[in-house]
PDB file of C-alpha atoms in Angstrom:
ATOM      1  CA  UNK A   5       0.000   0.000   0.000  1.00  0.00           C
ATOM      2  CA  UNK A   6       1.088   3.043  -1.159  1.00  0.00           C
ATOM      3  CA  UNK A   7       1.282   6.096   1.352  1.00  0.00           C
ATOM      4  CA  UNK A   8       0.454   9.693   0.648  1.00  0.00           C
ATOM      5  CA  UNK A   9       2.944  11.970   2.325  1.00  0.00           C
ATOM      6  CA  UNK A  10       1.438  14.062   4.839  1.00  0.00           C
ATOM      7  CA  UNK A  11       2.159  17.616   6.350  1.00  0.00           C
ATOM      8  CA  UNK A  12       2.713  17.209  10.387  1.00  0.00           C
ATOM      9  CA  UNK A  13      -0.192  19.629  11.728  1.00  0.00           C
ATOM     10  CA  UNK A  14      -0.028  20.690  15.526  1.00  0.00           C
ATOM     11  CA  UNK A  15      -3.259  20.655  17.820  1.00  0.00           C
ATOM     12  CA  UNK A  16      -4.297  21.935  21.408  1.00  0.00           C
ATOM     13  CA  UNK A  17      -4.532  19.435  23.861  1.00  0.00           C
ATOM     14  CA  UNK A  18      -7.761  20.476  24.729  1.00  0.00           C
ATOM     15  CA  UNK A  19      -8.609  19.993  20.914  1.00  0.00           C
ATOM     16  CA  UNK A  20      -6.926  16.534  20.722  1.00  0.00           C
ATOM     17  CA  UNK A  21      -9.144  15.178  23.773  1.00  0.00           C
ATOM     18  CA  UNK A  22     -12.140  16.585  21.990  1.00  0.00           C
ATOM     19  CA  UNK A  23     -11.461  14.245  18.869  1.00  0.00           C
ATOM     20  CA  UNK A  24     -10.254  11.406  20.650  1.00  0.00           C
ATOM     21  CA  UNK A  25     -13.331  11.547  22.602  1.00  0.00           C
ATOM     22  CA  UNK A  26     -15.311  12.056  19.531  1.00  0.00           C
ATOM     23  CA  UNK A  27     -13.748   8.731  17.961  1.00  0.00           C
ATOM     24  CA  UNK A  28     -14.161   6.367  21.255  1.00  0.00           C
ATOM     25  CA  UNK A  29     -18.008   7.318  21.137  1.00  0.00           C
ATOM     26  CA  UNK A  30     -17.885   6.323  17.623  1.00  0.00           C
ATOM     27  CA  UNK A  31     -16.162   3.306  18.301  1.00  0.00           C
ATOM     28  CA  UNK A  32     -18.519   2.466  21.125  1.00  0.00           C
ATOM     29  CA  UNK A  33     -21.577   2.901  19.313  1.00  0.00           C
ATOM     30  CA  UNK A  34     -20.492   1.487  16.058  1.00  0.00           C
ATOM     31  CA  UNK A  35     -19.686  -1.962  18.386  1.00  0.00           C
ATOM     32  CA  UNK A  36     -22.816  -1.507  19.936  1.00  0.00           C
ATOM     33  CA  UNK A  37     -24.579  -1.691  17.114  1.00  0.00           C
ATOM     34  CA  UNK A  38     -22.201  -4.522  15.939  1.00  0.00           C
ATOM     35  CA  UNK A  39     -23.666  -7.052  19.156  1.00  0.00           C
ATOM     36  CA  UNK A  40     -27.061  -6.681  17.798  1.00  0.00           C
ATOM     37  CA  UNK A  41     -26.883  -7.034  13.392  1.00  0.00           C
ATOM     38  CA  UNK A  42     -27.880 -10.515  12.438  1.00  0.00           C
ATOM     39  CA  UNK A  43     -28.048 -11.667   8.549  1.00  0.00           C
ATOM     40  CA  UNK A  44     -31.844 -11.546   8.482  1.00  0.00           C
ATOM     41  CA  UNK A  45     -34.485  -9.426  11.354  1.00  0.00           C
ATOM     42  CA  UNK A  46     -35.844 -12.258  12.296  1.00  0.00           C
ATOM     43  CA  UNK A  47     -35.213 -13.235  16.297  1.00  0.00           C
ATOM     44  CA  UNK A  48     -32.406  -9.721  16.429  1.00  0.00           C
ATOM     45  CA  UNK A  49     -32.136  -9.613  20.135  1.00  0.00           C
ATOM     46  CA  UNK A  50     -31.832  -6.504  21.751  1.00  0.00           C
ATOM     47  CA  UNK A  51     -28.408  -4.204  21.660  1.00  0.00           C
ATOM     48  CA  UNK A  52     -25.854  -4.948  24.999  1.00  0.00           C
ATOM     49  CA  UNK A  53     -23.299  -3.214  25.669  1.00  0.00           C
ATOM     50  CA  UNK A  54     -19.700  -4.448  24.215  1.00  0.00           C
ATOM     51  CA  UNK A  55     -17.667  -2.866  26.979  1.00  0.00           C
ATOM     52  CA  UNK A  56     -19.024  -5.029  30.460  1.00  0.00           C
ATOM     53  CA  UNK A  57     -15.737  -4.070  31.575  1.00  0.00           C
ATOM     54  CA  UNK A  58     -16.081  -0.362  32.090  1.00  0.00           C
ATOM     55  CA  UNK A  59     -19.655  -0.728  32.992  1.00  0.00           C
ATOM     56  CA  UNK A  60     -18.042  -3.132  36.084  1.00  0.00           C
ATOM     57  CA  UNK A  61     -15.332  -1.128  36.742  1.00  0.00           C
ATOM     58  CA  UNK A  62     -17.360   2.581  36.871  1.00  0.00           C
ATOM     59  CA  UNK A  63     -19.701   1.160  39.551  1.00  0.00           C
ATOM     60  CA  UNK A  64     -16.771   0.094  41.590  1.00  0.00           C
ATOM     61  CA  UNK A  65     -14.423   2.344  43.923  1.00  0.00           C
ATOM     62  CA  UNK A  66     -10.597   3.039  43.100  1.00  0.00           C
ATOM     63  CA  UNK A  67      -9.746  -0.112  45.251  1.00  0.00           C
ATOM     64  CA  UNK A  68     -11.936  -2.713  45.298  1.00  0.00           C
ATOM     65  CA  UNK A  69     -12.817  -6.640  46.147  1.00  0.00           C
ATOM     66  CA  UNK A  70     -13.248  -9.519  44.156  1.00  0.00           C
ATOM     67  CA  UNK A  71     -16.839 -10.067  46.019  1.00  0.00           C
ATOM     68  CA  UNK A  72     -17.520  -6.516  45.053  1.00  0.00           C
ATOM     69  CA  UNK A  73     -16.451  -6.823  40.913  1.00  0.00           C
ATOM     70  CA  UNK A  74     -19.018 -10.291  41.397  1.00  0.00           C
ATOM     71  CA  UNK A  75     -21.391  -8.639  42.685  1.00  0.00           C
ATOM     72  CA  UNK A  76     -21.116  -5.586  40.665  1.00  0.00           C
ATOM     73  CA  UNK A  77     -20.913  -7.994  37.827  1.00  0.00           C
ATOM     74  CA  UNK A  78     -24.374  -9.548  38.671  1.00  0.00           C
ATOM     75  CA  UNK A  79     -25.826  -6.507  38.650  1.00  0.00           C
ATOM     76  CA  UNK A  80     -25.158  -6.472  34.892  1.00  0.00           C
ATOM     77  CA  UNK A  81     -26.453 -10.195  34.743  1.00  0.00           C
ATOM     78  CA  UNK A  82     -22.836 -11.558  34.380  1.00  0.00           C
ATOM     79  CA  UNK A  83     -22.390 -15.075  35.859  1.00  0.00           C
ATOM     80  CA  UNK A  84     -19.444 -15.422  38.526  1.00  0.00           C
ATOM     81  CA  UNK A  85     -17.312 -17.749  36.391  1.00  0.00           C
ATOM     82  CA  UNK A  86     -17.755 -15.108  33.600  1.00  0.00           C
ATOM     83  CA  UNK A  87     -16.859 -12.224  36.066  1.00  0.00           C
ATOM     84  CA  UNK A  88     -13.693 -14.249  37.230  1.00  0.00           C
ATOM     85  CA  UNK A  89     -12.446 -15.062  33.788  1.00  0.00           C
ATOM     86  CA  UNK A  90     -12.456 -11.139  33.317  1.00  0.00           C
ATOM     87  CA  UNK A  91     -11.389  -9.595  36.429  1.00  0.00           C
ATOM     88  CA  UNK A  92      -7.901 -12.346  35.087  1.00  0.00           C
ATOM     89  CA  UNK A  93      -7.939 -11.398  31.935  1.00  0.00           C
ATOM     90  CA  UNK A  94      -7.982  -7.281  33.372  1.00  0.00           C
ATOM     91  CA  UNK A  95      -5.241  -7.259  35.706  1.00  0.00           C
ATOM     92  CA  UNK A  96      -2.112  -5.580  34.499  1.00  0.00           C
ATOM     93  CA  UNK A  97      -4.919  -4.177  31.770  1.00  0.00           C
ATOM     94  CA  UNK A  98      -7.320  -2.141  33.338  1.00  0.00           C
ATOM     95  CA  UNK A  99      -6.512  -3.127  37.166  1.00  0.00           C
ATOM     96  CA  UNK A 100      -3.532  -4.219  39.468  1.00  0.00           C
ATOM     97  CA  UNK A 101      -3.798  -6.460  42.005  1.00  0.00           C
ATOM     98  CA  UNK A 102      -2.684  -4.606  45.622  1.00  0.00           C
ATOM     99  CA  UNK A 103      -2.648  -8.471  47.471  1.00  0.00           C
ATOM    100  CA  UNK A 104      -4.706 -11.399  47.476  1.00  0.00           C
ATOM    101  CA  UNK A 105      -8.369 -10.743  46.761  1.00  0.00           C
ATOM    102  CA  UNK A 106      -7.963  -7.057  46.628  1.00  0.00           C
ATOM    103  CA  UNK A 107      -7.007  -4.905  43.480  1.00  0.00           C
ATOM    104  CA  UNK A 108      -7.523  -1.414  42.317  1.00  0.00           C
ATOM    105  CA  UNK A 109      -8.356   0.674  38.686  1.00  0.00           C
ATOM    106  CA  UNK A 110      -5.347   1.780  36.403  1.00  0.00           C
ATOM    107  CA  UNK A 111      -5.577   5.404  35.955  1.00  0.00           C
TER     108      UNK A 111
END
């Protein structure tokens, strides 16, 4: 693939955090809308949200349990063994673990 040279262009901070927020909603919505397309309408379920993850993590405080992600993870209808597999596959992602059982949000 060829590439087109490009001229380097400077921007605000305040202007990059505008479009980077502008392309994560984008992002978010398009996989939203991603969960729920099927080939034909027939039995389309309804639209969840592809990002359980943050919707765990924003209900929880900066440190936090791994009864409280479970439980904050049944709110969202997310069985345990589900909730465990993530909160693994998070730390070092999205969390650290602080000692056994207890772990906190990256910043």
């Amino acid at each position: 693939m060829m590439r087109m040279p490009l001229e380097e262009i400077a921007c605000s901070n305040q202007h990059f955090e505008a479009g980077l927020s502008i392309t994560t909603t984008c992002l978010e919505h398009a996989r939203l809308l991603n969960t729920g397309i099927k080939k034909t309408d027939k039995d389309t379920p309804e639209l969840e949200n592809p990002n359980k993850m943050a919707c765990i993590l924003e209900k929880l405080s900066q440190e936090f349990t791994i009864s409280q992600f479970n439980e904050s993870a049944l709110d969202l209808n997310i069985p345990k063994r589900t909730s465990d597999c993530m909160l693994r596959n998070a730390s070092g992602k999205y969390i650290n673990k602080l000692a056994k059982g207890v772990y906190e949000k990256k910043h």
